[in-house]
XYZ file of C-alpha atoms in Angstrom:
672
model
C 118.574 -16.621 -135.162
C 117.904 -14.884 -131.835
C 120.858 -13.676 -129.795
C 121.541 -15.640 -126.624
C 122.126 -13.128 -123.819
C 122.785 -15.638 -121.053
C 123.996 -19.217 -121.030
C 124.905 -21.378 -118.058
C 125.226 -25.150 -117.879
C 125.207 -26.933 -114.540
C 125.727 -30.691 -114.529
C 124.447 -32.240 -111.321
C 126.643 -35.288 -111.767
C 129.725 -36.024 -113.872
C 131.535 -33.015 -115.360
C 135.164 -32.195 -116.367
C 135.918 -30.590 -112.976
C 134.586 -33.279 -110.612
C 136.875 -34.984 -108.093
C 137.597 -38.700 -108.048
C 137.729 -40.089 -104.491
C 139.652 -42.952 -102.923
C 137.511 -45.912 -101.866
C 137.736 -47.556 -98.436
C 136.225 -51.026 -98.135
C 134.465 -52.062 -94.955
C 132.760 -50.237 -92.088
C 135.674 -50.305 -89.584
C 137.536 -47.161 -88.516
C 141.340 -47.268 -88.688
C 144.425 -45.166 -87.997
C 147.981 -44.993 -89.329
C 150.893 -42.646 -88.719
C 154.155 -41.366 -90.150
C 157.228 -43.651 -90.307
C 158.958 -43.948 -86.954
C 155.775 -43.236 -84.959
C 153.488 -45.811 -83.437
C 149.739 -45.185 -83.039
C 146.668 -46.979 -81.789
C 142.915 -46.247 -82.035
C 140.714 -46.879 -79.021
C 137.992 -49.422 -79.719
C 135.052 -47.120 -78.924
C 134.184 -43.433 -78.979
C 134.783 -41.309 -75.896
C 132.963 -38.394 -74.280
C 133.780 -35.008 -75.806
C 135.149 -33.299 -72.665
C 138.253 -31.201 -73.433
C 138.738 -30.004 -69.850
C 140.866 -27.074 -68.680
C 144.394 -26.263 -69.820
C 147.055 -27.530 -67.358
C 150.819 -26.741 -67.241
C 153.013 -29.144 -69.197
C 155.411 -31.200 -66.971
C 158.071 -31.049 -69.684
C 158.255 -31.697 -73.417
C 154.875 -32.849 -74.719
C 153.333 -33.725 -78.069
C 150.857 -31.095 -79.293
C 148.637 -30.915 -82.415
C 149.853 -28.125 -84.726
C 147.809 -28.520 -87.914
C 144.659 -30.284 -89.153
C 144.278 -31.568 -92.703
C 141.235 -33.268 -94.253
C 140.623 -35.412 -97.312
C 137.352 -36.766 -98.720
C 137.112 -40.504 -99.331
C 134.341 -43.021 -99.987
C 133.526 -45.739 -97.476
C 131.924 -48.527 -99.514
C 130.007 -51.539 -98.305
C 129.331 -52.537 -101.909
C 130.661 -51.342 -105.237
C 127.700 -49.013 -105.787
C 126.735 -48.394 -102.157
C 129.079 -45.870 -100.558
C 128.991 -42.981 -98.093
C 131.028 -39.786 -98.074
C 133.715 -39.908 -95.389
C 136.186 -37.313 -94.018
C 139.758 -38.482 -93.418
C 141.581 -36.335 -90.829
C 145.352 -35.969 -90.464
C 146.749 -34.420 -87.250
C 150.280 -33.025 -87.495
C 152.232 -33.178 -84.220
C 155.251 -31.321 -82.815
C 157.267 -31.315 -79.576
C 156.511 -28.322 -77.369
C 158.108 -27.411 -74.024
C 161.544 -28.274 -72.610
C 163.241 -30.251 -69.844
C 163.918 -28.430 -66.581
C 167.499 -28.659 -65.285
C 167.692 -30.613 -61.964
C 168.772 -28.548 -58.963
C 171.530 -31.058 -57.955
C 173.038 -30.899 -61.442
C 173.165 -27.113 -61.320
C 174.765 -27.125 -57.852
C 177.422 -29.804 -58.343
C 178.012 -29.399 -62.076
C 177.106 -32.992 -62.922
C 174.439 -35.643 -62.727
C 173.292 -36.729 -59.321
C 173.285 -40.401 -60.333
C 174.766 -41.358 -63.691
C 173.417 -44.896 -63.288
C 169.804 -43.737 -63.752
C 168.469 -43.065 -67.313
C 167.830 -39.375 -67.900
C 164.201 -38.621 -68.701
C 165.203 -36.525 -71.723
C 166.384 -39.713 -73.445
C 162.941 -41.351 -73.126
C 160.189 -41.522 -75.769
C 157.130 -39.255 -75.685
C 153.538 -40.468 -75.540
C 150.294 -38.553 -76.077
C 146.566 -39.182 -76.205
C 145.167 -37.133 -79.088
C 141.425 -36.483 -79.241
C 139.565 -35.800 -82.510
C 136.127 -34.214 -82.095
C 133.823 -34.229 -85.154
C 130.460 -32.468 -85.574
C 128.230 -32.539 -88.656
C 124.516 -32.265 -88.008
C 123.062 -34.542 -86.724
C 126.308 -36.443 -85.908
C 128.771 -35.717 -83.077
C 131.691 -38.062 -82.321
C 134.967 -38.057 -80.371
C 137.716 -40.628 -80.912
C 141.001 -41.157 -79.026
C 144.334 -41.816 -80.774
C 147.366 -42.967 -78.751
C 150.665 -41.844 -80.288
C 154.235 -42.675 -79.262
C 157.365 -40.896 -80.553
C 160.799 -42.539 -80.070
C 163.511 -40.559 -78.306
C 165.512 -40.197 -81.505
C 162.755 -38.046 -83.045
C 162.223 -35.825 -80.014
C 163.539 -32.413 -81.003
C 162.185 -29.365 -79.233
C 159.940 -27.206 -81.419
C 160.211 -29.581 -84.388
C 157.487 -31.545 -86.180
C 157.607 -35.287 -85.569
C 155.054 -36.370 -88.187
C 151.325 -36.984 -88.298
C 148.639 -39.460 -87.346
C 145.740 -40.147 -89.758
C 142.232 -41.263 -88.835
C 139.892 -43.051 -91.286
C 137.213 -41.736 -91.126
C 134.142 -39.679 -90.114
C 131.017 -40.251 -92.215
C 129.142 -37.081 -93.230
C 126.269 -36.012 -95.474
C 126.821 -34.442 -98.864
C 126.674 -30.659 -98.782
C 126.884 -30.464 -94.975
C 129.143 -28.273 -92.855
C 131.609 -30.159 -90.650
C 133.574 -28.895 -87.651
C 136.652 -30.682 -86.319
C 138.609 -30.039 -83.105
C 141.840 -31.668 -81.895
C 143.523 -31.525 -78.488
C 145.501 -33.762 -76.134
C 144.312 -35.415 -72.976
C 145.222 -33.813 -70.604
C 145.048 -30.565 -72.535
C 148.232 -28.479 -72.461
C 147.341 -25.966 -75.184
C 144.309 -24.432 -76.867
C 142.575 -26.901 -79.170
C 142.898 -26.735 -82.941
C 139.690 -26.306 -84.946
C 138.680 -26.532 -88.586
C 135.362 -25.799 -90.341
C 134.720 -27.158 -93.834
C 131.786 -27.089 -96.264
C 131.486 -30.434 -98.010
C 130.586 -30.521 -101.707
C 127.350 -32.002 -103.016
C 126.780 -34.467 -105.853
C 127.770 -31.886 -108.471
C 131.403 -31.587 -107.432
C 132.234 -35.242 -106.883
C 132.514 -38.293 -109.095
C 129.961 -40.164 -107.002
C 126.784 -40.287 -109.086
C 127.054 -44.074 -109.489
C 128.374 -44.715 -105.970
C 126.213 -42.815 -103.456
C 122.512 -43.827 -103.570
C 121.204 -40.326 -102.846
C 122.972 -39.091 -106.004
C 121.736 -41.815 -108.354
C 118.644 -39.954 -109.509
C 119.895 -36.373 -109.552
C 118.911 -34.711 -112.824
C 121.102 -32.732 -115.156
C 119.990 -29.119 -115.207
C 120.765 -26.617 -117.948
C 119.826 -22.949 -117.556
C 119.834 -21.008 -120.806
C 118.040 -18.121 -122.441
C 116.932 -17.405 -125.974
C 115.482 -13.959 -126.581
C 113.211 -12.895 -123.731
C 112.664 -16.397 -122.328
C 114.805 -18.352 -119.865
C 114.699 -22.144 -120.122
C 115.266 -24.616 -117.292
C 116.027 -27.887 -119.078
C 116.004 -30.997 -116.871
C 117.360 -34.020 -118.717
C 116.156 -37.045 -116.735
C 114.539 -40.354 -117.574
C 110.792 -40.630 -118.116
C 110.407 -42.741 -114.980
C 112.224 -40.317 -112.689
C 110.135 -38.245 -110.234
C 111.695 -35.117 -108.786
C 110.786 -31.835 -107.115
C 111.679 -28.382 -108.401
C 111.350 -25.177 -106.404
C 112.133 -21.538 -107.174
C 112.742 -19.207 -104.230
C 114.276 -15.872 -103.259
C 117.340 -16.490 -101.111
C 117.546 -14.007 -98.222
C 120.686 -12.859 -96.404
C 118.626 -12.451 -93.245
C 115.568 -14.567 -92.575
C 114.142 -17.652 -94.273
C 113.921 -18.012 -98.065
C 110.793 -16.675 -99.754
C 109.146 -19.398 -101.883
C 108.070 -18.403 -105.384
C 107.101 -21.577 -107.240
C 107.076 -25.326 -106.600
C 106.125 -28.410 -108.591
C 106.616 -32.160 -108.485
C 107.600 -33.328 -111.975
C 108.248 -36.501 -113.924
C 110.628 -37.190 -116.792
C 112.460 -34.647 -118.938
C 111.098 -31.136 -118.576
C 111.607 -27.688 -120.094
C 110.331 -24.880 -117.854
C 110.153 -21.378 -119.322
C 110.636 -18.208 -117.278
C 110.285 -14.623 -118.453
C 113.552 -12.722 -118.142
C 111.712 -9.980 -116.213
C 111.219 -12.480 -113.351
C 114.957 -12.894 -112.845
C 116.577 -11.260 -109.806
C 120.040 -11.952 -108.331
C 118.664 -13.912 -105.359
C 116.415 -16.179 -107.455
C 117.593 -19.724 -106.727
C 116.629 -23.200 -107.918
C 116.289 -26.241 -105.664
C 115.999 -29.709 -107.217
C 115.788 -33.133 -105.589
C 114.619 -36.673 -106.402
C 111.323 -37.633 -104.780
C 112.885 -40.350 -102.653
C 113.375 -40.719 -98.877
C 116.383 -38.801 -97.485
C 117.313 -37.451 -100.914
C 119.886 -34.689 -101.291
C 118.492 -31.265 -102.226
C 120.748 -29.284 -104.533
C 120.533 -25.497 -104.552
C 121.734 -23.332 -107.427
C 121.647 -19.532 -107.652
C 122.709 -18.898 -111.273
C 121.616 -15.251 -111.637
C 123.781 -13.564 -108.978
C 126.039 -11.834 -111.492
C 123.556 -11.425 -114.339
C 123.179 -7.746 -115.394
C 119.509 -8.054 -116.349
C 118.711 -9.654 -113.004
C 120.200 -6.620 -111.240
C 118.173 -4.292 -113.467
C 115.006 -6.221 -112.634
C 115.817 -5.975 -108.939
C 115.813 -2.186 -109.023
C 112.648 -2.145 -111.152
C 110.920 -4.183 -108.456
C 112.291 -2.103 -105.546
C 109.868 0.310 -103.880
C 110.051 2.897 -101.122
C 107.211 2.523 -98.634
C 106.166 5.257 -96.167
C 105.289 3.883 -92.719
C 104.762 7.039 -90.656
C 105.313 10.714 -91.385
C 109.028 10.352 -90.628
C 109.824 6.637 -91.156
C 110.033 4.559 -94.322
C 111.675 1.403 -95.669
C 113.042 -0.039 -98.908
C 110.998 -3.012 -100.152
C 112.861 -5.292 -102.598
C 113.042 -9.026 -103.401
C 116.773 -9.285 -102.562
C 119.321 -7.631 -100.333
C 121.295 -4.930 -102.112
C 124.025 -2.386 -101.275
C 122.475 1.073 -101.228
C 122.495 4.443 -99.502
C 119.780 7.067 -99.303
C 119.459 10.813 -98.784
C 116.782 13.479 -98.926
C 116.368 15.836 -101.861
C 114.117 18.835 -102.635
C 111.940 18.583 -105.749
C 110.809 22.032 -106.941
C 107.867 22.375 -109.381
C 108.716 22.676 -113.047
C 110.602 19.463 -113.720
C 114.057 20.535 -112.495
C 116.276 17.787 -111.035
C 115.739 16.984 -107.376
C 118.378 18.852 -105.330
C 120.178 16.557 -102.829
C 120.375 17.890 -99.285
C 123.953 16.585 -98.988
C 125.522 18.444 -97.326
C 124.351 19.404 -94.715
C 122.618 16.016 -94.369
C 124.608 12.881 -95.111
C 123.975 9.656 -97.006
C 122.535 6.830 -94.890
C 123.170 3.133 -95.535
C 119.975 1.299 -96.468
C 119.026 -2.266 -95.556
C 116.084 -3.912 -97.310
C 112.954 -4.149 -95.114
C 114.611 -2.166 -92.291
C 112.841 0.956 -91.035
C 114.758 4.220 -91.541
C 114.116 7.722 -90.262
C 115.409 11.122 -91.367
C 115.909 14.001 -88.884
C 112.915 16.029 -90.044
C 111.239 18.722 -87.993
C 108.423 18.967 -90.528
C 107.545 16.958 -93.625
C 106.701 18.583 -96.965
C 105.361 17.274 -100.318
C 108.520 18.562 -102.082
C 110.776 16.347 -99.929
C 111.841 13.187 -101.778
C 114.111 10.220 -101.088
C 116.956 9.273 -103.427
C 118.541 5.798 -103.293
C 122.003 5.297 -104.782
C 123.962 2.101 -105.431
C 127.596 2.130 -106.555
C 127.345 5.952 -106.915
C 124.468 5.640 -109.390
C 120.933 6.931 -108.768
C 118.621 3.905 -108.809
C 115.410 5.086 -107.174
C 113.668 8.348 -106.310
C 110.218 8.774 -104.778
C 108.427 11.721 -103.169
C 106.887 9.732 -100.330
C 104.886 12.556 -98.794
C 103.260 13.859 -102.003
C 100.333 11.403 -101.759
C 99.333 12.506 -98.253
C 100.279 16.206 -98.382
C 99.215 17.102 -101.912
C 101.060 18.260 -105.056
C 104.427 20.019 -105.201
C 104.463 23.598 -103.890
C 106.415 26.673 -104.991
C 108.115 27.025 -101.594
C 111.672 27.823 -100.507
C 113.375 25.328 -98.204
C 115.213 26.750 -95.186
C 117.790 24.391 -93.686
C 118.905 24.849 -90.088
C 121.874 22.835 -88.834
C 123.610 22.731 -85.472
C 127.290 22.035 -84.892
C 129.005 20.138 -82.056
C 128.968 23.227 -79.779
C 125.343 24.077 -80.556
C 126.456 26.493 -83.281
C 123.540 27.136 -85.609
C 123.561 27.934 -89.303
C 120.705 28.737 -91.656
C 120.618 28.587 -95.446
C 118.018 28.878 -98.218
C 118.114 26.115 -100.857
C 118.352 27.459 -104.417
C 119.195 25.805 -107.765
C 122.759 27.118 -107.446
C 123.181 25.760 -103.917
C 122.363 26.627 -100.326
C 122.659 30.397 -99.663
C 123.696 31.233 -96.090
C 121.444 33.518 -94.073
C 122.544 35.565 -91.049
C 121.445 34.490 -87.568
C 121.595 36.720 -84.479
C 122.869 34.630 -81.566
C 122.774 37.443 -79.035
C 120.618 40.507 -78.431
C 121.358 43.883 -76.917
C 119.681 44.795 -73.650
C 116.680 47.115 -73.745
C 113.088 47.444 -74.761
C 113.366 45.418 -78.102
C 114.831 42.439 -76.243
C 112.009 42.512 -73.650
C 109.384 42.510 -76.401
C 111.140 39.563 -78.017
C 111.107 37.582 -74.764
C 107.383 38.240 -74.220
C 106.714 37.171 -77.800
C 108.646 33.942 -77.269
C 106.760 33.282 -74.015
C 103.429 33.881 -75.735
C 104.468 31.567 -78.573
C 105.432 28.873 -76.068
C 101.992 29.140 -74.424
C 100.276 28.775 -77.782
C 102.388 25.716 -78.606
C 101.560 24.159 -75.225
C 97.831 24.740 -75.753
C 98.015 23.271 -79.237
C 99.904 20.209 -77.961
C 97.366 19.703 -75.163
C 94.470 19.910 -77.653
C 96.212 17.411 -79.920
C 96.728 14.939 -77.050
C 93.064 15.187 -76.062
C 92.021 14.681 -79.685
C 94.250 11.629 -80.059
C 92.849 10.142 -76.859
C 89.334 10.747 -78.141
C 90.161 9.096 -81.471
C 91.797 6.217 -79.624
C 88.681 5.748 -77.517
C 86.519 5.796 -80.644
C 88.796 3.254 -82.333
C 88.704 1.017 -79.278
C 84.923 1.224 -79.219
C 84.687 0.394 -82.920
C 87.038 -2.581 -82.596
C 89.527 -3.995 -85.051
C 88.380 -4.856 -88.578
C 88.406 -8.546 -89.537
C 87.685 -9.929 -93.016
C 86.583 -13.578 -92.913
C 87.279 -15.710 -96.032
C 86.122 -19.282 -96.495
C 85.232 -21.834 -99.134
C 81.514 -22.563 -99.443
C 81.854 -26.363 -99.241
C 78.159 -26.864 -98.456
C 75.195 -25.100 -96.839
C 75.938 -26.631 -93.428
C 79.456 -25.239 -93.447
C 78.120 -21.800 -94.462
C 75.813 -21.853 -91.427
C 78.821 -22.740 -89.247
C 80.782 -19.799 -90.711
C 77.835 -17.466 -90.101
C 77.677 -18.562 -86.463
C 81.401 -17.876 -86.021
C 81.106 -14.429 -87.631
C 78.110 -13.541 -85.428
C 79.962 -14.684 -82.300
C 83.011 -12.566 -83.197
C 80.785 -9.511 -83.690
C 79.902 -9.679 -79.982
C 83.530 -8.772 -79.241
C 85.242 -5.486 -80.119
C 85.645 -6.699 -83.714
C 84.092 -5.439 -86.961
C 83.598 -8.557 -89.052
C 83.087 -8.554 -92.805
C 81.971 -11.766 -94.548
C 80.417 -12.374 -97.960
C 77.383 -14.048 -96.331
C 76.199 -10.612 -95.234
C 77.047 -8.780 -98.478
C 75.571 -10.989 -101.211
C 73.729 -8.157 -102.964
C 76.762 -5.848 -102.901
C 79.082 -8.647 -104.083
C 76.708 -9.618 -106.901
C 76.686 -6.022 -108.141
C 80.478 -5.567 -107.984
C 81.619 -9.126 -108.773
C 83.494 -11.398 -106.312
C 87.008 -10.264 -107.293
C 86.256 -6.524 -107.077
C 84.329 -6.993 -103.830
C 87.160 -8.887 -102.180
C 89.860 -6.454 -103.354
C 87.922 -3.529 -101.905
C 87.270 -5.309 -98.597
C 90.885 -6.492 -98.264
C 92.305 -3.038 -99.025
C 89.991 -1.319 -96.523
C 90.663 -3.918 -93.819
C 94.459 -3.716 -94.109
C 94.493 0.087 -94.385
C 92.611 0.270 -91.074
C 95.163 -2.028 -89.432
C 92.780 -4.992 -89.503
C 93.373 -8.682 -90.141
C 92.274 -11.138 -92.841
C 91.128 -14.528 -91.511
C 91.524 -17.542 -93.829
C 89.096 -20.208 -92.625
C 90.366 -23.513 -94.026
C 88.172 -26.506 -94.816
C 88.756 -29.570 -97.020
C 87.346 -27.632 -99.967
C 89.569 -24.610 -99.263
C 92.679 -26.817 -99.002
C 91.837 -28.482 -102.314
C 91.302 -25.108 -103.973
C 94.592 -23.720 -102.599
C 96.491 -26.809 -103.770
C 94.911 -26.429 -107.214
C 96.042 -22.796 -107.430
C 99.559 -23.605 -106.196
C 99.815 -26.399 -108.762
C 98.440 -24.671 -111.873
C 97.999 -20.971 -110.977
C 94.342 -21.102 -112.106
C 91.132 -22.608 -110.835
C 88.636 -24.668 -112.732
C 85.535 -22.582 -113.494
C 82.381 -23.692 -111.818
C 84.234 -25.669 -109.157
C 82.536 -23.563 -106.467
C 79.443 -21.446 -106.064
C 79.013 -18.089 -107.762
C 79.360 -16.193 -104.466
C 82.579 -17.923 -103.359
C 84.794 -14.994 -102.321
C 87.503 -17.401 -101.189
C 88.002 -18.570 -104.776
C 88.121 -14.980 -106.006
C 90.473 -13.927 -103.205
C 93.310 -16.289 -104.079
C 94.465 -14.080 -106.952
C 95.286 -11.380 -104.357
C 96.049 -13.488 -101.289
C 98.774 -15.593 -102.913
C 101.099 -12.648 -103.785
C 101.023 -11.502 -100.151
C 102.191 -14.960 -99.023
C 104.688 -15.488 -101.847
C 106.328 -12.088 -101.221
C 106.432 -12.466 -97.426
C 103.863 -9.736 -96.665
C 101.344 -12.010 -94.908
C 102.706 -12.206 -91.307
C 100.922 -9.713 -89.067
C 98.146 -9.187 -91.628
C 96.701 -12.698 -91.986
C 95.780 -15.530 -89.622
C 94.422 -18.972 -90.428
C 91.838 -21.117 -88.679
C 90.071 -24.455 -89.059
C 87.490 -26.406 -87.069
C 88.340 -29.333 -84.788
C 87.292 -32.740 -86.189
C 86.975 -31.234 -89.668
C 90.592 -30.415 -90.606
C 93.969 -30.655 -88.887
C 96.189 -27.539 -89.148
C 98.977 -29.685 -90.658
C 96.717 -30.285 -93.682
C 96.904 -26.588 -94.603
C 99.433 -26.040 -97.456
C 102.859 -25.094 -96.137
C 102.807 -21.701 -97.859
C 99.826 -20.601 -95.725
C 101.394 -21.923 -92.501
C 103.813 -18.988 -92.535
C 101.116 -17.282 -90.443
C 99.514 -18.783 -87.303
C 96.802 -21.388 -88.016
C 94.462 -22.051 -85.058
C 92.163 -25.010 -84.478
C 88.703 -24.000 -83.214
C 87.289 -24.088 -80.650
C 90.232 -25.743 -78.833
C 92.543 -22.768 -79.516
C 89.982 -19.975 -79.219
C 91.938 -17.882 -76.645
C 95.035 -17.748 -78.875
C 92.856 -17.101 -81.942
C 91.058 -14.167 -80.309
C 94.359 -12.787 -79.022
C 95.714 -12.754 -82.585
C 92.568 -11.030 -83.880
C 92.562 -8.280 -81.268
C 96.250 -7.350 -81.495
C 97.875 -4.917 -80.948
C 95.436 -4.010 -78.148
C 94.884 -7.534 -76.839
C 92.920 -7.684 -73.553
C 94.272 -9.091 -70.299
C 94.595 -12.936 -70.153
C 91.625 -13.233 -67.795
C 89.443 -11.052 -70.000
C 90.608 -12.973 -73.077
C 89.564 -16.279 -71.503
C 86.108 -14.861 -70.733
C 85.672 -13.773 -74.353
C 86.824 -17.178 -75.587
C 84.207 -18.907 -73.410
C 81.581 -16.460 -74.693
C 82.418 -17.240 -78.320
C 82.583 -20.988 -77.595
C 79.087 -20.953 -76.073
C 77.706 -19.065 -79.064
C 79.449 -21.425 -81.501
C 78.625 -24.762 -79.844
C 75.029 -25.153 -81.141
C 76.226 -24.618 -84.718
C 79.060 -27.155 -84.221
C 76.643 -29.735 -82.812
C 74.252 -29.173 -85.707
C 77.028 -29.486 -88.294
C 78.744 -32.598 -86.947
C 75.544 -34.283 -85.651
C 72.618 -33.204 -87.855
C 69.105 -33.965 -86.608
C 68.182 -37.573 -87.247
C 71.737 -38.928 -86.927
C 72.939 -40.826 -83.849
C 75.049 -38.925 -81.357
C 78.458 -40.305 -80.363
C 78.106 -43.432 -78.282
C 74.435 -43.875 -79.311
C 73.862 -46.203 -82.222
C 70.749 -47.718 -83.750
C 70.242 -51.275 -84.870
C 72.018 -54.465 -83.800
C 75.009 -53.959 -81.561
C 74.296 -50.310 -80.794
C 75.471 -49.232 -77.375
C 77.088 -52.547 -76.532
C 80.388 -50.873 -75.738
C 82.388 -52.881 -78.215
């Protein structure tokens, strides 16, 4: 019998720890208060305008504490809504001021008049409630008899039934008096969902929630959904991100009981499950069961990578956020451990997908980056070895400067960093003069070298601008007419500073290499040169994408043998699923052929333009980061539109078919 390494059961409905809620019958709001107090609820809501704080004229009632309770407001036995009951605790704040006449004469000015301190206190208490998309304010009138008025003491509470709210939502409640004598009280609360309440048979949106069990047996993880055969529900797996939107991984619409198998190597701490019944306004339940799983944390570090951006900047690429710190180390040839450069350098906190830089004067293939988490080495990569060649038998000299510009120099050895002497001052005389001339000559050489480098970079920049940005155009060969339309678009784009690659012009090369190999090579070259991949969507492309997203494979023979779009999906999809597509991909479709909203949601994480109506924006996205001026961009858009229009007319109105507004036969052209 295999050993179960992980077992978790989550019941999205009744379980031993669910809460049973009080039921309120009827849709009317109500209020009640502590014994001795009298209270009244205004008939309608009021505007939520707290106003400024004003001085209290004497003792006043003030809210001191907010308390909430969840109840059910039921219109029928099995048709209820979640409702928040709010209790406001009140106390007497302030004091009576002694009358001047009483202080002067030692007694009351007129004993026949009732003293105000023997009167009851009244207050208008406002409750403000916000829970997206609801915002309400209600007014409660409270009166406290004189016998209960004791300065600084609680007088009781007033309870309001109740504010309706959605399951799983966040609610915010404020309370203050009108006029407002003190700062308002506030309370924020996260409401439970269907899992934590005994409401599965009472709230309609919870009727169809499935029971989900997550367990593992050996190397496989099982998601077991125990629902009826008639029940339709959606299931989605995604990477939850601390910053930014979730990254989708997998999605399916399912029916009836299901067992979905995952490989344990796919588990990471931020892998979450979202499940919901396929009904209008249904509640979506999110579960992240692998946050504390040891194997998920091991998989996270196996998937983490260090990526070099420039010679001195890099970032940590990982599916989930993780606590880590990084430092440089020196890897000598021969297999010895990499020597950390701490001190004199220090550890730097690392954030996933955030660019980091080390204070390097010069990079070297022996310099490596170490990443630690919880004082344990998790990752080490020599980022510069690929571009600068193999490890060298060199000695590293470290120069550091203190707060008062004090310099120190040491040579890194296996036993540590050996200090070297530095002369901070020189004696006057002929040796010092020679040294100054040598430094001046060295400065001149450095200036000349820098000037040559600037001129070379400008020359390379001019060459790059003349060559234009690389663009790889991918499409689905729906029919020969659509291929001609794609060819016209590619030819029109070539008239701009763009270098367009499309399989229409490389049939012989693609036949020799195979569609998959051809696309991989073109995509890699395009992205390495800072280019962009254009996904040209058509009804056939949308169907093919939906087929891949549903099953992960495509039916053989569904498209032509030269269909690079079909071959490209095996490489395009990971870029979108792992969030690497923005800035590297754009989408497009033709007016009257496909609406951008028809493109699968996964591919709408990058801009999708409708052509030719959005040609200026489309060309601006293609020619980034050196986009031309708006006026120049409009001229280029008109140029491309003119070149594209004959192909559009031919595609949508082939020869021999009536043009719009011109029919043939009875009733043609009658305007009806």
